Amino acid sequence: MLIVMQAHATEEQVRDVCERVEAMGLKAHPIPGSTRTAIGITGNTGAIDLGILESLPGVIECIPVSKPYKLVSRDVKEDDTVIRIPLPGPEGSGQEVLIGGTHVAVIGGPCAIESREQAFAIAERVAAAGVRLFRGGAYKPRTSPYSFQGLGEPGLEILAEVRERFGLGIVTEAVDHESLDLVEQYADVIQIGARNMQNFSLLRRAGRARKPILLKRGMSATLDEFLMAAEYILAEGNYNVILCERGVRTFSDFTRNTLDLSVVPAVKRRSHLPIIVDPSHGTGRRHKVLPLARAGVAVGADGLLVEVHHQPDRALSDGMQSILPDEFEQLMREVQQIAAVLGRNVN
Amino acid sequence: MLIVMQAHATEEQVRDVCERVEAMGLKAHPIPGSTRTAIGITGNTGAIDLGILESLPGVIECIPVSKPYKLVSRDVKEDDTVIRIPLPGPEGSGQEVLIGGTHVAVIGGPCAIESREQAFAIAERVAAAGVRLFRGGAYKPRTSPYSFQGLGEPGLEILAEVRERFGLGIVTEAVDHESLDLVEQYADVIQIGARNMQNFSLLRRAGRARKPILLKRGMSATLDEFLMAAEYILAEGNYNVILCERGVRTFSDFTRNTLDLSVVPAVKRRSHLPIIVDPSHGTGRRHKVLPLARAGVAVGADGLLVEVHHQPDRALSDGMQSILPDEFEQLMREVQQIAAVLGRNVN
Amino acid sequence: MLIVMQAHATEEQVRDVCERVEAMGLKAHPIPGSTRTAIGITGNTGAIDLGILESLPGVIECIPVSKPYKLVSRDVKEDDTVIRIPLPGPEGSGQEVLIGGTHVAVIGGPCAIESREQAFAIAERVAAAGVRLFRGGAYKPRTSPYSFQGLGEPGLEILAEVRERFGLGIVTEAVDHESLDLVEQYADVIQIGARNMQNFSLLRRAGRARKPILLKRGMSATLDEFLMAAEYILAEGNYNVILCERGVRTFSDFTRNTLDLSVVPAVKRRSHLPIIVDPSHGTGRRHKVLPLARAGVAVGADGLLVEVHHQPDRALSDGMQSILPDEFEQLMREVQQIAAVLGRNVN
Amino acid sequence: MLIVMQAHATEEQVRDVCERVEAMGLKAHPIPGSTRTAIGITGNTGAIDLGILESLPGVIECIPVSKPYKLVSRDVKEDDTVIRIPLPGPEGSGQEVLIGGTHVAVIGGPCAIESREQAFAIAERVAAAGVRLFRGGAYKPRTSPYSFQGLGEPGLEILAEVRERFGLGIVTEAVDHESLDLVEQYADVIQIGARNMQNFSLLRRAGRARKPILLKRGMSATLDEFLMAAEYILAEGNYNVILCERGVRTFSDFTRNTLDLSVVPAVKRRSHLPIIVDPSHGTGRRHKVLPLARAGVAVGADGLLVEVHHQPDRALSDGMQSILPDEFEQLMREVQQIAAVLGRNVN
């Protein structure tokens, strides 16, 4: 923490601030400048909220210096975390998908599971395109209470069949404690959606789950908030967290969200966790998915989460941003070539 | 819904779109313009996602026209809803606080309940200032898992004592199903925080509660999303919802959040529900609370939610934005005078 | 400037950074912490861009501490600046409008001057409502090259007639050097619009003008940028600058801009310059002008800039946000009463 | 334009709106819906501001439908515009750089021209990396009046020497009429910066220049505003406009700006003009430039604008975001490979 004093702060005011800091059991380091004094504070373990010092006479501003996250930080673990997702198959086959390090993974499938036929038709196409992780929602958080909310557990049962039949790992969302209990039984990766990024009660439960967590960035989450949400999960003991950028909310009016690709190198600088990109929600329009998917891999993301639908004009949700299986095959070809430019492989 | 065709769209493309619309059981109304054709669509009850039409050949854009909310809308109920909060007291005393219509209510108290002593000291001062609703969190959603998370049920028990002793109605936050079950027993108004504004599972539970709900706007919620979150609660049968503006997230760097006071007249135009303003979270700085509290009442809000602490430099959370009891008394005096200018009374 | 080192930065890296800082002629103050070291830097007069230090090995972040503005700062001048605008009248009448300190001024008039008849009709009404400053654009910056761009010098001549006839001071916008030369001759206050807030060439010219400048905040200007824009004007010798908040751009979709009223107490804390509020552009909708005008005075602004039109449905620009003369009279009555609550007078 | 009526609007109110529309010389098309009526309006050529209709009794909202731009639109010209920039060389050598269509161009060089030595050192390296367009500012718009503002005409003379010596085309910024007159003489491409994107007086002057214009997107410009700014230039007769995305302002705090790559496919859908990406200003941090440059080409941009400095820690401006010549060579190699994946060539 750094405290900046007003230019006309008196020596006594500076002394008062220092005494107050020392009374909190911390250490104050005054740094006299040409126009004003700043006071560095050390020894704070994070338990004390120093913001209050901003109200003391003569103080202009308190600037936090230490980052609040610990377990997610590269300070704690320098090497990239690689998440391993075992695939269904005969006991001991040892098939797995890797996310992180030099490994890029693509997850494809519909927004929502609508029926067995729909799920199978799409799973067949994404598997044929070389993908080994299948997405599809059984629980859908919807802005309107009157919109389709997902099939619930019957949707999870369809996903279990897809898993069995096509050998695909399953990624699906949990929206509360109850659904998480079920999703944990059926899925290979548990997704926490953007609207729940700061549902701390749900994050703690995810931290006690025995499956990797795919954590989506909230619509207006800062980088620190995003990493702190992951910290909640790690703090409970689950170290297998995959971050996901899915677009943030800005003034921009020609797109559903603004995909913030610069968060990828920013996360990589601060954290060892892998981060993937969702160009479907990130743009909200079918014609932007392929360009932004390419950009996501080019910027260095560890994977993609892509909505695919064989009949998008009949989709019960998000048809507008789902691409067709043929477009998805093109996407796979192009991102494989771009990953190779970066010395990475798509698996 | 309005569909806008490209300037060089062919007649056949226009016809195709119309046929697709009619096949969905809706009615298409082509409006030929000088440079392009638009197609109005009627008959949609909200169940069909028309966005997909944007992908058809020749279409530029789909513009939604109908508002998705129903029960919260002034279309359904023209008069202002007035929420009545019965106060503790001898059976049949009939004391109550009103929020909405010409009635403005101020809710004061600490960010978090820290101890019986702290709660009583502050309650005494806010009651003396003329306030009849007391706020204080027993469950605190915190960005960091390592920060103080609230006292939990013992905090609720302290609030019950405050209620008994000072005759104040209690407003306190629930963060998940479990805490909502408890809060419902102890509080007079159940608060749902900004981070949970789209925790739809929690909203549905709040819709089944027998107490009024104070619903805070999410950090980047549009007006439609805010009203739709309230719609979730009303749709479950609880019509007693108080909206609360608490600042939104923007590029602005000199304030914790940007208090969006223009949402007040905007809500009043669309909905019958009351809306109050939280100048404490809305600014995050003590010296801005009084000015923005005045502005909140001046813009026409139905109340204020204000953080007060007798020792803000020792507060376990949000000390930086809590005002002192003396400042709170000044606030009460000034907002009473401003309310009078608008022909309203503070109760 | 404060430099934050990585937790695992070596002692050598810390020493390197210090040496580099000293080589720049500045002084480095290392502050060892429990998990990481920070380095305070003093002696920088603003000429050196220290951001580059962020690229040195072991450095995480550079945090600027000193504020870059000087002449606009309260550090330089503690008392509020009061701008005096002499009104037309017989030589020596000494009539003037004051903005700042305890003085609140309302400026009313149409968005654009459209004709002599229109200007006179509106001027008569705003004068009758007690206003002594008249606004009206002769040069209009418009998003589209095909929209009405203002009457130019003939518009200024109409303003001169209004000035003469009704004894009103004139506030009107200059959009480039050429128009500023003319506006300076005709107007009492020269307005620089939001889109030109960082047109530094125009700001310098305004700094050499002999009339007060009304400087509008840019659509996404931070507080520092806003004050630095004013600094450009003061640095050329013109100390008569009135700041104006007119709404910023956010994700919000129900309003043309988001009026950021918290900037008013923020400016007052940092600068001695007066700041007024424009609720017309700040909201873009007629039904929000009156509520936000009240809020602007309640928050402590030194004045209002309000668009008034006697026939808004025939206005050539911004009819949607102009209020009628009757509404304007109500506005004047209400803001006078609210100003009185704050111990201020509207002049 | 579409007018949406309130659910409880009377038939008379609908009729009144229609009559008002017809009185303006336009045609009204009422579309009765199940809960409310909408009214389509045709025949407007853009001269009439229909927003005012929103104030009529019974009207909820006016939704603009027609796009306001004309010359920049794909409606007017379906094929991609390819800008041709002739390079210096012996008369008739016919060397040129192409931007648009299948052609991707990289522009490299320092933020500001600081000296002949600096310019030559960097020019030599970027030319060696295969680049044929050199950037470097002689006029620098700076937030602070006390920062380095560029060398002015002596800077242009240095650029002319670079042009001559290395055969590089020159891209440099004009900040007002005066500097544009000079830049037009020296440069091959005239840059208009983000802060001047709505300096309409300067845009008109650029529209009369005989050189191509590189127009940067404003910090909070919507897509329509960006294209309308280009429209100002085309409307004066200069059809050679290159758009440039350079990051927008959002709440995001870990980056100088948020690079909005989704604007690239959005522009391509609406306009025939080429668009390039500036990853240097778009991120503000050296370690993000290479990843975002790759992403820019992957998303389909027609070029890159990259700041390169041989001694970034001694740069007089923007050292923090300039990359080293070695990094620039790596950038060129990688973007060439990515362009090839899209079937495009870097020239």
PDB file of N, CA and C in Angstrom, chain C residues 30 33 44 46 81 180 192 287:
ATOM      1  N   PRO C  30      14.124   2.080  -2.137  1.00  0.00           N
ATOM      2  CA  PRO C  30      13.601   0.709  -2.046  1.00  0.00           C
ATOM      3  C   PRO C  30      12.842   0.501  -0.734  1.00  0.00           C
ATOM      4  N   GLY C  33       9.339  -5.424   1.419  1.00  0.00           N
ATOM      5  CA  GLY C  33       8.122  -5.909   2.075  1.00  0.00           C
ATOM      6  C   GLY C  33       8.266  -7.374   2.425  1.00  0.00           C
ATOM      7  N   ASN C  44      11.069  13.456 -10.021  1.00  0.00           N
ATOM      8  CA  ASN C  44      10.636  13.577 -11.409  1.00  0.00           C
ATOM      9  C   ASN C  44       9.750  14.810 -11.588  1.00  0.00           C
ATOM     10  N   GLY C  46       8.144  15.435 -14.274  1.00  0.00           N
ATOM     11  CA  GLY C  46       7.097  15.167 -15.250  1.00  0.00           C
ATOM     12  C   GLY C  46       7.641  15.006 -16.650  1.00  0.00           C
ATOM     13  N   THR C  81     -12.290  29.068  -7.438  1.00  0.00           N
ATOM     14  CA  THR C  81     -12.294  30.147  -8.425  1.00  0.00           C
ATOM     15  C   THR C  81     -13.739  30.549  -8.724  1.00  0.00           C
ATOM     16  N   LEU C 180     -13.441  30.054 -33.784  1.00  0.00           N
ATOM     17  CA  LEU C 180     -13.118  30.635 -32.484  1.00  0.00           C
ATOM     18  C   LEU C 180     -12.800  32.128 -32.617  1.00  0.00           C
ATOM     19  N   ILE C 192     -16.121  24.960 -25.671  1.00  0.00           N
ATOM     20  CA  ILE C 192     -15.374  23.925 -26.400  1.00  0.00           C
ATOM     21  C   ILE C 192     -16.122  22.618 -26.143  1.00  0.00           C
ATOM     22  N   HIS C 287     -37.769  13.811 -20.777  1.00  0.00           N
ATOM     23  CA  HIS C 287     -38.364  13.517 -19.464  1.00  0.00           C
ATOM     24  C   HIS C 287     -37.320  13.292 -18.381  1.00  0.00           C
TER      25      HIS C 287
END
